[in-house]
PDB file of C-alpha atoms and ligand atoms in Angstrom:
ATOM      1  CA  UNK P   9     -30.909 -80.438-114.401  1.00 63.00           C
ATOM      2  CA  UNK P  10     -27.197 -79.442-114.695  1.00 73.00           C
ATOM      3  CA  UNK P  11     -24.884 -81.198-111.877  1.00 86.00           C
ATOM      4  CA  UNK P  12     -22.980 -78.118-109.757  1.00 93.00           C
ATOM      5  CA  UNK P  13     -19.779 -78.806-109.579  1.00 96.00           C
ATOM      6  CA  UNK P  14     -18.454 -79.747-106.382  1.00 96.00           C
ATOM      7  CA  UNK P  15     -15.668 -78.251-104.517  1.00 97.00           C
ATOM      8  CA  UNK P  16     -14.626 -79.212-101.517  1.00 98.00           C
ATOM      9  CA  UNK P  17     -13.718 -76.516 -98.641  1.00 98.00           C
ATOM     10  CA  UNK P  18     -11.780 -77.124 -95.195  1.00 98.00           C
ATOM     11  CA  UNK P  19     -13.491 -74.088 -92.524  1.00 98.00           C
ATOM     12  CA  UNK P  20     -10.473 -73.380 -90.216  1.00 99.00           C
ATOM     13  CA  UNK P  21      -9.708 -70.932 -87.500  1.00 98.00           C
ATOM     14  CA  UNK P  22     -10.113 -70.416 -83.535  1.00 98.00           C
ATOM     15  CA  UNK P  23     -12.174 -72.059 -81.326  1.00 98.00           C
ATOM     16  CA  UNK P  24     -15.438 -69.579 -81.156  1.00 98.00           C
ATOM     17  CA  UNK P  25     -14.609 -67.599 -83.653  1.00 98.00           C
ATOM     18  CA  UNK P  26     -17.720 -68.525 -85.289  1.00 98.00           C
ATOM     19  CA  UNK P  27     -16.663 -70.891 -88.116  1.00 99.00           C
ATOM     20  CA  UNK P  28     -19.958 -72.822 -87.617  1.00 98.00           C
ATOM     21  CA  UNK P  29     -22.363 -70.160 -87.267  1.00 98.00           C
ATOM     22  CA  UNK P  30     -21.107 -68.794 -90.653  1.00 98.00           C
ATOM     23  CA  UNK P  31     -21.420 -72.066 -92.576  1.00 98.00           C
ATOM     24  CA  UNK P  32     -25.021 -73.079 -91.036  1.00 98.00           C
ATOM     25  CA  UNK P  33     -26.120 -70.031 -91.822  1.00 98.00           C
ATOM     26  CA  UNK P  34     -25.122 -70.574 -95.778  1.00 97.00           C
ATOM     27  CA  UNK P  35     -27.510 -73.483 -95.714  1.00 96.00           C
ATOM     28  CA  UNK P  36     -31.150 -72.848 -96.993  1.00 94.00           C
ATOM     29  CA  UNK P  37     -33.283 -71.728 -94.172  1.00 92.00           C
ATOM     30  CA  UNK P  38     -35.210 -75.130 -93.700  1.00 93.00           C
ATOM     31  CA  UNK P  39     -31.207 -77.043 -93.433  1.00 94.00           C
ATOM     32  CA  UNK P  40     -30.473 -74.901 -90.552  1.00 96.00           C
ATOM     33  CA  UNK P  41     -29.566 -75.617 -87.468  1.00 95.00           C
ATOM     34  CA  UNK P  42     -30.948 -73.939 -84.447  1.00 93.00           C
ATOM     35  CA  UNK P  43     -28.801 -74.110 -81.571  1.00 95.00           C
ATOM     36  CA  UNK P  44     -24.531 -74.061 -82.095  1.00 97.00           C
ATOM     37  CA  UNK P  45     -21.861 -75.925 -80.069  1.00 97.00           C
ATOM     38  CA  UNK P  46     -18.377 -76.103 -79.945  1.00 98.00           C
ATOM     39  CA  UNK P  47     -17.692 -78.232 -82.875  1.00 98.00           C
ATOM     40  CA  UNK P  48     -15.613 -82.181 -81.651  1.00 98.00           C
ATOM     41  CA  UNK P  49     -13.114 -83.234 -83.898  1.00 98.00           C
ATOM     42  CA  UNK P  50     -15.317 -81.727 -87.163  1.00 98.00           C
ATOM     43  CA  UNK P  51     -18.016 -81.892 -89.366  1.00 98.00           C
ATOM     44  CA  UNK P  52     -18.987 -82.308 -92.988  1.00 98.00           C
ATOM     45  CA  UNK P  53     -21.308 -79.788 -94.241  1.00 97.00           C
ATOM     46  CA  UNK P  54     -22.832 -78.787 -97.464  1.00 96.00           C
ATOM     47  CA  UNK P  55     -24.101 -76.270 -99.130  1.00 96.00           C
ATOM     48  CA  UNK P  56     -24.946 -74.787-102.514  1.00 94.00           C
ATOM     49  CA  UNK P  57     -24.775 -71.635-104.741  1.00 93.00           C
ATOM     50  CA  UNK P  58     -25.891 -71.046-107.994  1.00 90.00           C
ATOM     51  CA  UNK P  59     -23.118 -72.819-109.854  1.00 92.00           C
ATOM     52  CA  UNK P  60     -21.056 -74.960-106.924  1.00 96.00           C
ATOM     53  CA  UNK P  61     -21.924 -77.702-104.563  1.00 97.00           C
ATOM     54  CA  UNK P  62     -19.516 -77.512-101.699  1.00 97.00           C
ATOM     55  CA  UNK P  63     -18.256 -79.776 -99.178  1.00 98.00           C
ATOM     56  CA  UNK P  64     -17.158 -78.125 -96.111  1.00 98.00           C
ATOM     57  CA  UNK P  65     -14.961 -79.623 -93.487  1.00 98.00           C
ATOM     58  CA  UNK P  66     -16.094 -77.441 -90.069  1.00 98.00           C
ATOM     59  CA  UNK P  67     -13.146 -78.250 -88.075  1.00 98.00           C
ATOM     60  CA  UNK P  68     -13.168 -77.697 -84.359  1.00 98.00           C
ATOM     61  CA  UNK P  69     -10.500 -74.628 -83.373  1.00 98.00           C
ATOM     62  CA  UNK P  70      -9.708 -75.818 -80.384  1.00 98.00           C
ATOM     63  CA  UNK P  71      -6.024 -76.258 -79.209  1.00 97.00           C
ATOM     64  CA  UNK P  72      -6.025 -80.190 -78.579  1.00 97.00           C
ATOM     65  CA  UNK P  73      -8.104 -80.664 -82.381  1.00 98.00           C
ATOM     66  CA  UNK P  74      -5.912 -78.328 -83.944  1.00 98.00           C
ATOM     67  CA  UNK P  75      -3.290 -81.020 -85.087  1.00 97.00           C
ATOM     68  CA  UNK P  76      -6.147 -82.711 -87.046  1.00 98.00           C
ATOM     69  CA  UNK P  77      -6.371 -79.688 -89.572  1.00 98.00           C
ATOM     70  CA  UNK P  78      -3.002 -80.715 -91.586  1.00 98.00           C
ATOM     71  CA  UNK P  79      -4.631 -84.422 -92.440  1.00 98.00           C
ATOM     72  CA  UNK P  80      -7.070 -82.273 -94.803  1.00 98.00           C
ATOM     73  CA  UNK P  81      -5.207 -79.816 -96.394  1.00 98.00           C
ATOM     74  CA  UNK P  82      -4.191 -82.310 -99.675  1.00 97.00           C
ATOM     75  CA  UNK P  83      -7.687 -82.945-100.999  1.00 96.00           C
ATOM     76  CA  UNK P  84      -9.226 -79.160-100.468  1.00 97.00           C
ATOM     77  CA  UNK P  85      -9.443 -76.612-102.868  1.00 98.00           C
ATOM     78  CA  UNK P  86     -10.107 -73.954-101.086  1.00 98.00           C
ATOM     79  CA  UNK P  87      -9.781 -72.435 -97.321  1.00 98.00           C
ATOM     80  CA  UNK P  88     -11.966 -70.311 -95.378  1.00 98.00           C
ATOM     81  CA  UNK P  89     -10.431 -68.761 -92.485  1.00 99.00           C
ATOM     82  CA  UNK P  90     -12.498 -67.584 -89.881  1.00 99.00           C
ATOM     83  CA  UNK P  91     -11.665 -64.479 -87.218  1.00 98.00           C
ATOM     84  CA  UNK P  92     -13.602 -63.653 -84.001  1.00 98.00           C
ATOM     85  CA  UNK P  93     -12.830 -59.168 -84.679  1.00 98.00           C
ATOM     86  CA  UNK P  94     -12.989 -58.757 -81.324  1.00 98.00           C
ATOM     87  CA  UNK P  95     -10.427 -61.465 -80.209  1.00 98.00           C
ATOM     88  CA  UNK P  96      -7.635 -59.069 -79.693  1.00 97.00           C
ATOM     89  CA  UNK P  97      -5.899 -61.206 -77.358  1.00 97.00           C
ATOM     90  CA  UNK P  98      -6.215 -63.821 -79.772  1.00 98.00           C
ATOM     91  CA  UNK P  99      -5.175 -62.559 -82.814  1.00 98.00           C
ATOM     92  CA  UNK P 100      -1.304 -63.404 -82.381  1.00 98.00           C
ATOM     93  CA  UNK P 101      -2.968 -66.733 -81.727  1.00 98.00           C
ATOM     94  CA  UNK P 102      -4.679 -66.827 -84.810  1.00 98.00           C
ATOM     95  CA  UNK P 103      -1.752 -65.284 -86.734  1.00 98.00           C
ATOM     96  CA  UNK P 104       0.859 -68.499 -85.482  1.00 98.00           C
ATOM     97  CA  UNK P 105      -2.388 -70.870 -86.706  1.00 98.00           C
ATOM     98  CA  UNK P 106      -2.552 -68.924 -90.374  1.00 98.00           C
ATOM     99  CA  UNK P 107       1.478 -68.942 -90.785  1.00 98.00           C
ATOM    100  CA  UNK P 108       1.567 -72.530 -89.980  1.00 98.00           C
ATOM    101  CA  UNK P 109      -0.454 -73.070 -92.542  1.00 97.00           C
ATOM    102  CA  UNK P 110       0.425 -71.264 -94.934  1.00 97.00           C
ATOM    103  CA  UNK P 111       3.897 -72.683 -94.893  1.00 96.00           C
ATOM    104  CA  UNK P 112       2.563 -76.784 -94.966  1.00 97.00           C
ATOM    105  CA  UNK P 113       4.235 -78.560 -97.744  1.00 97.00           C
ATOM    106  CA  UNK P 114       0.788 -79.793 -98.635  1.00 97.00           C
ATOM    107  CA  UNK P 115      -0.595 -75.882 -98.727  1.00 97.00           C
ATOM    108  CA  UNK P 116       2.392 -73.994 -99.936  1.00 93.00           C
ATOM    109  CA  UNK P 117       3.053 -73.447-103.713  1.00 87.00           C
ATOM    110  CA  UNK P 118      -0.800 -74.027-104.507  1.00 94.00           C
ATOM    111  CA  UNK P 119      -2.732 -71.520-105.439  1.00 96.00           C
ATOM    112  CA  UNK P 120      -5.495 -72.291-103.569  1.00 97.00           C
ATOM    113  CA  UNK P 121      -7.579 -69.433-102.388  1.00 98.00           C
ATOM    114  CA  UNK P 122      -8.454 -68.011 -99.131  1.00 98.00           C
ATOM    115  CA  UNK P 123     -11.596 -66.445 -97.873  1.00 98.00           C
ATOM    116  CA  UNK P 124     -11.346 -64.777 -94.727  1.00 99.00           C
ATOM    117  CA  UNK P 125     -13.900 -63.817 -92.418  1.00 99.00           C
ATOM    118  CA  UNK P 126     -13.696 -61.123 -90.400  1.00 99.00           C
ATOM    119  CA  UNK P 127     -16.129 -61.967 -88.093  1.00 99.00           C
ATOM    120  CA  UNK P 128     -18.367 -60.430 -84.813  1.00 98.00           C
ATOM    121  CA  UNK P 129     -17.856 -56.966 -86.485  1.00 98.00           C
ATOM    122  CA  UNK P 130     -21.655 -56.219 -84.633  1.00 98.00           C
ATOM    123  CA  UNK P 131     -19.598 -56.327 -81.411  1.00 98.00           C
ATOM    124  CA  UNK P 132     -18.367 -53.307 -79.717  1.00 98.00           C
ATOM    125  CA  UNK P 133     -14.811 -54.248 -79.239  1.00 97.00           C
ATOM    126  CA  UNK P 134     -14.427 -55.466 -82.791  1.00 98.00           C
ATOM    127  CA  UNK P 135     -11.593 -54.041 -85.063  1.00 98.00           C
ATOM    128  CA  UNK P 136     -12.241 -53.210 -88.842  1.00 98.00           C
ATOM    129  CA  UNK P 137     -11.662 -55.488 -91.254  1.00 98.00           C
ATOM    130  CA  UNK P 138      -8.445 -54.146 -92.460  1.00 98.00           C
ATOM    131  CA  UNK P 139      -7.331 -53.707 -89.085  1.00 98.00           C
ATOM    132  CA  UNK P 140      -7.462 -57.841 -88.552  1.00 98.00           C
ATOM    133  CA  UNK P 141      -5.803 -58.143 -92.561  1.00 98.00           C
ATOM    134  CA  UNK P 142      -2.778 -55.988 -90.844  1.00 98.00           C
ATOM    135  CA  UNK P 143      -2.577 -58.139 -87.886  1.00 98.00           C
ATOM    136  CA  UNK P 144      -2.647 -61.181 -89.844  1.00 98.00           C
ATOM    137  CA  UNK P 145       0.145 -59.949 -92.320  1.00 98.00           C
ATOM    138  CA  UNK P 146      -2.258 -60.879 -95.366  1.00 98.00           C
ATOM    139  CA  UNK P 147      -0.372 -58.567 -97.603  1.00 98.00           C
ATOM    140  CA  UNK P 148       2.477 -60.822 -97.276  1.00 97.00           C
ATOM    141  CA  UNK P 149       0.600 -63.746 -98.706  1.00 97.00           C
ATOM    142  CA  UNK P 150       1.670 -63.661-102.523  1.00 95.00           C
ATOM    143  CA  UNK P 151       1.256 -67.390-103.777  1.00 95.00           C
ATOM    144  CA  UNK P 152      -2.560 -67.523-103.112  1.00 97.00           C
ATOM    145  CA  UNK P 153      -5.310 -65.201-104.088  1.00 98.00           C
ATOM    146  CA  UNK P 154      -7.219 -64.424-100.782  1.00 98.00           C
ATOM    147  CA  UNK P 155     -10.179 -62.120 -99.961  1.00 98.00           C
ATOM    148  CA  UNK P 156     -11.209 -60.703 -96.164  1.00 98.00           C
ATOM    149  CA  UNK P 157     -15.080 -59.714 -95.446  1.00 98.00           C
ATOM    150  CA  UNK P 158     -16.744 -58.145 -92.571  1.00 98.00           C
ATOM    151  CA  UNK P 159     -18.908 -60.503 -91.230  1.00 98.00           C
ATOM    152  CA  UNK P 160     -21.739 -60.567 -89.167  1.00 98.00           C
ATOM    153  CA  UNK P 161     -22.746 -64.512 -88.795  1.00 98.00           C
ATOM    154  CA  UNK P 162     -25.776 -64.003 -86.227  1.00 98.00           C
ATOM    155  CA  UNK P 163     -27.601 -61.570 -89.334  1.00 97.00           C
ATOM    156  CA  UNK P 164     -26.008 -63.195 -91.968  1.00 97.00           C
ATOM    157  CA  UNK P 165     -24.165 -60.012 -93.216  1.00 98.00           C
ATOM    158  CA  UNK P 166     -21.284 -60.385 -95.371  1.00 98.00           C
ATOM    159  CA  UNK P 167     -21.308 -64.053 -95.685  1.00 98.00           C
ATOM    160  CA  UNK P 168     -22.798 -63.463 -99.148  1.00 97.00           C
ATOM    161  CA  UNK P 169     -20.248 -61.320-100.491  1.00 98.00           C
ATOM    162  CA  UNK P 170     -17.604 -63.638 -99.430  1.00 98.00           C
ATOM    163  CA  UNK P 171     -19.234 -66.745-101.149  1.00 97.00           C
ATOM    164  CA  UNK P 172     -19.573 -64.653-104.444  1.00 97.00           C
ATOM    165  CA  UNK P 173     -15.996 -64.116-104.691  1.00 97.00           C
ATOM    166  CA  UNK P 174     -15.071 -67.962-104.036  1.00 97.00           C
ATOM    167  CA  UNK P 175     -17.453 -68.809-106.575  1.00 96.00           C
ATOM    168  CA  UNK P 176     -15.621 -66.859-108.687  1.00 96.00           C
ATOM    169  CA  UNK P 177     -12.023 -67.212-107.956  1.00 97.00           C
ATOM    170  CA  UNK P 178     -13.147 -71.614-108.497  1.00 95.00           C
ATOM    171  CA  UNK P 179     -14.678 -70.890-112.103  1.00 77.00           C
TER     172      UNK P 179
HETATM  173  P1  GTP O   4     -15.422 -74.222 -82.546  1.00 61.89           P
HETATM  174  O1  GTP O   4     -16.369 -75.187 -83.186  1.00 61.89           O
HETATM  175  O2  GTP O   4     -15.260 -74.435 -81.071  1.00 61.89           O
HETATM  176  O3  GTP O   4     -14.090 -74.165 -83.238  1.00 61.89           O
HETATM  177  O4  GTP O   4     -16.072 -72.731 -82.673  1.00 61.89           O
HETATM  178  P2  GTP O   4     -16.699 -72.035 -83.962  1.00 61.89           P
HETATM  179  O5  GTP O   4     -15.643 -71.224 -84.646  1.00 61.89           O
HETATM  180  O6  GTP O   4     -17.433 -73.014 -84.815  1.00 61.89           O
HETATM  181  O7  GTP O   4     -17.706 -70.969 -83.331  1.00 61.89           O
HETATM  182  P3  GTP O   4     -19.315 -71.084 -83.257  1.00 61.89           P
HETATM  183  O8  GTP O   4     -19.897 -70.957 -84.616  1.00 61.89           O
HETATM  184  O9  GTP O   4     -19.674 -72.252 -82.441  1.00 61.89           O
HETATM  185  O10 GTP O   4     -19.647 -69.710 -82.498  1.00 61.89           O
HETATM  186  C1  GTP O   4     -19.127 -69.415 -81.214  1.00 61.89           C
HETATM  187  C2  GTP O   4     -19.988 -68.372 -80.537  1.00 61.89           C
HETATM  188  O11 GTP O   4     -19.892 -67.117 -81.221  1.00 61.89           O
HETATM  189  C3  GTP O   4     -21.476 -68.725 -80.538  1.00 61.89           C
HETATM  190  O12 GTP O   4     -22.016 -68.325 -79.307  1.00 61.89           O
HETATM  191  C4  GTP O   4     -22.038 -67.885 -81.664  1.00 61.89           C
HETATM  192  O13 GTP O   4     -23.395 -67.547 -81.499  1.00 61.89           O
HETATM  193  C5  GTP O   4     -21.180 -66.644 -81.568  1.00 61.89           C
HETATM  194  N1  GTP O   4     -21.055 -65.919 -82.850  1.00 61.89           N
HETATM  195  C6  GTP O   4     -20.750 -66.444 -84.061  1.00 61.89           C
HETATM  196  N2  GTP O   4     -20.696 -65.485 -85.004  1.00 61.89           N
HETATM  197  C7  GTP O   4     -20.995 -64.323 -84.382  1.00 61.89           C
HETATM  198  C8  GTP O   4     -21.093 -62.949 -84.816  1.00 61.89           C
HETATM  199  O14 GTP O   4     -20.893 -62.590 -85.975  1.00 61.89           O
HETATM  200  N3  GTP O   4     -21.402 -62.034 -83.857  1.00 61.89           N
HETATM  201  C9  GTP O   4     -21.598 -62.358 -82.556  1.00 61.89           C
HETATM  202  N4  GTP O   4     -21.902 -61.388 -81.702  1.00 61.89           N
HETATM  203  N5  GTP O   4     -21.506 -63.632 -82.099  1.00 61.89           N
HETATM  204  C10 GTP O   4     -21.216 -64.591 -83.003  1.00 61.89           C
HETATM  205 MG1   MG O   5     -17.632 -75.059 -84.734  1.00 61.89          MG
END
């Protein structure tokens, strides 16, 4: 048949925010995986949809892997940016992370686009989507075309939504 065409994707944001629940659960059901753990260092994933094959890099969020994030910003083409909702505490955290880099000379001035997950929006203390876009600033980002979904990775809710506009913003 026809070869998708592959794009290759870098999965960034805070430790437990849930960056590889989302992306194991955009695997077909038999790829999954069954248990999650903090992510070391990262890990190359794929996954398909009806026109792209992507490449993810799951990086871990942790503080001390943080620093490796930068070595993979020149060969992605897009960037999705993962938020725990209910991370208030966090979310200046998350915020420095995001403004970091968005300002990289190997980021900035490409129009690369951004999906963001707003994520753990089944938890109680979770803020709405456009509560999180607020906190984040995302109305100041003007060079990139970007996207934020509720997302619920443990059901699987919103993911799809999200992956429907990548697809779309890569054709
Ligand atoms: P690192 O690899 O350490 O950077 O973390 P990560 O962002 O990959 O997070 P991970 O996918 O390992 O998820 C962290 C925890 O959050 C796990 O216990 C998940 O089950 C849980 N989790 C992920 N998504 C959701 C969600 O939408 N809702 C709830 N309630 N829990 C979630
Ligand atoms: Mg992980």
């Amino acid at each position: 048949g026809l070869k998708k065409k592959e794009v290759h994707v870098l999965c960034l944001g805070l430790d437990n925010s849930g960056k590889t629940t989302i992306i194991n659960k955009l695997k077909p059901s038999n790829a999954q995986a069954q248990d999650i753990v903090p992510t070391i260092g990262f890990s190359i994933e794929k996954f398909k949809t009806s026109s792209l094959s992507f490449t993810v890099f799951d990086m871990s969020g942790q503080g001390r892997y943080r620093n490796l994030w930068e070595h993979y910003y020149k060969d992605c083409q897009a960037i999705i940016f993962v938020i725990d909702s209910s991370d208030i505490l966090r979310m200046v955290v998350a915020k420095e992370e995001l403004d970091t880099l968005l300002t990289h000379p190997d980021l900035k001035h490409r129009r690369i686009p951004i999906l963001f997950f707003a994520n753990k929006m089944d938890l109680r203390d979770a803020v709405s989507s456009v509560k999180v876009s607020h906190l984040l600033t995302l109305e100041n980002i003007k060079d990139k075309p970007w996207h934020i979904c509720a997302s619920d990775a443990l059901k699987g809710e919103g993911l799809q939504e999200g992956v429907d506009w990548l697809q779309d913003q890569i054709q």
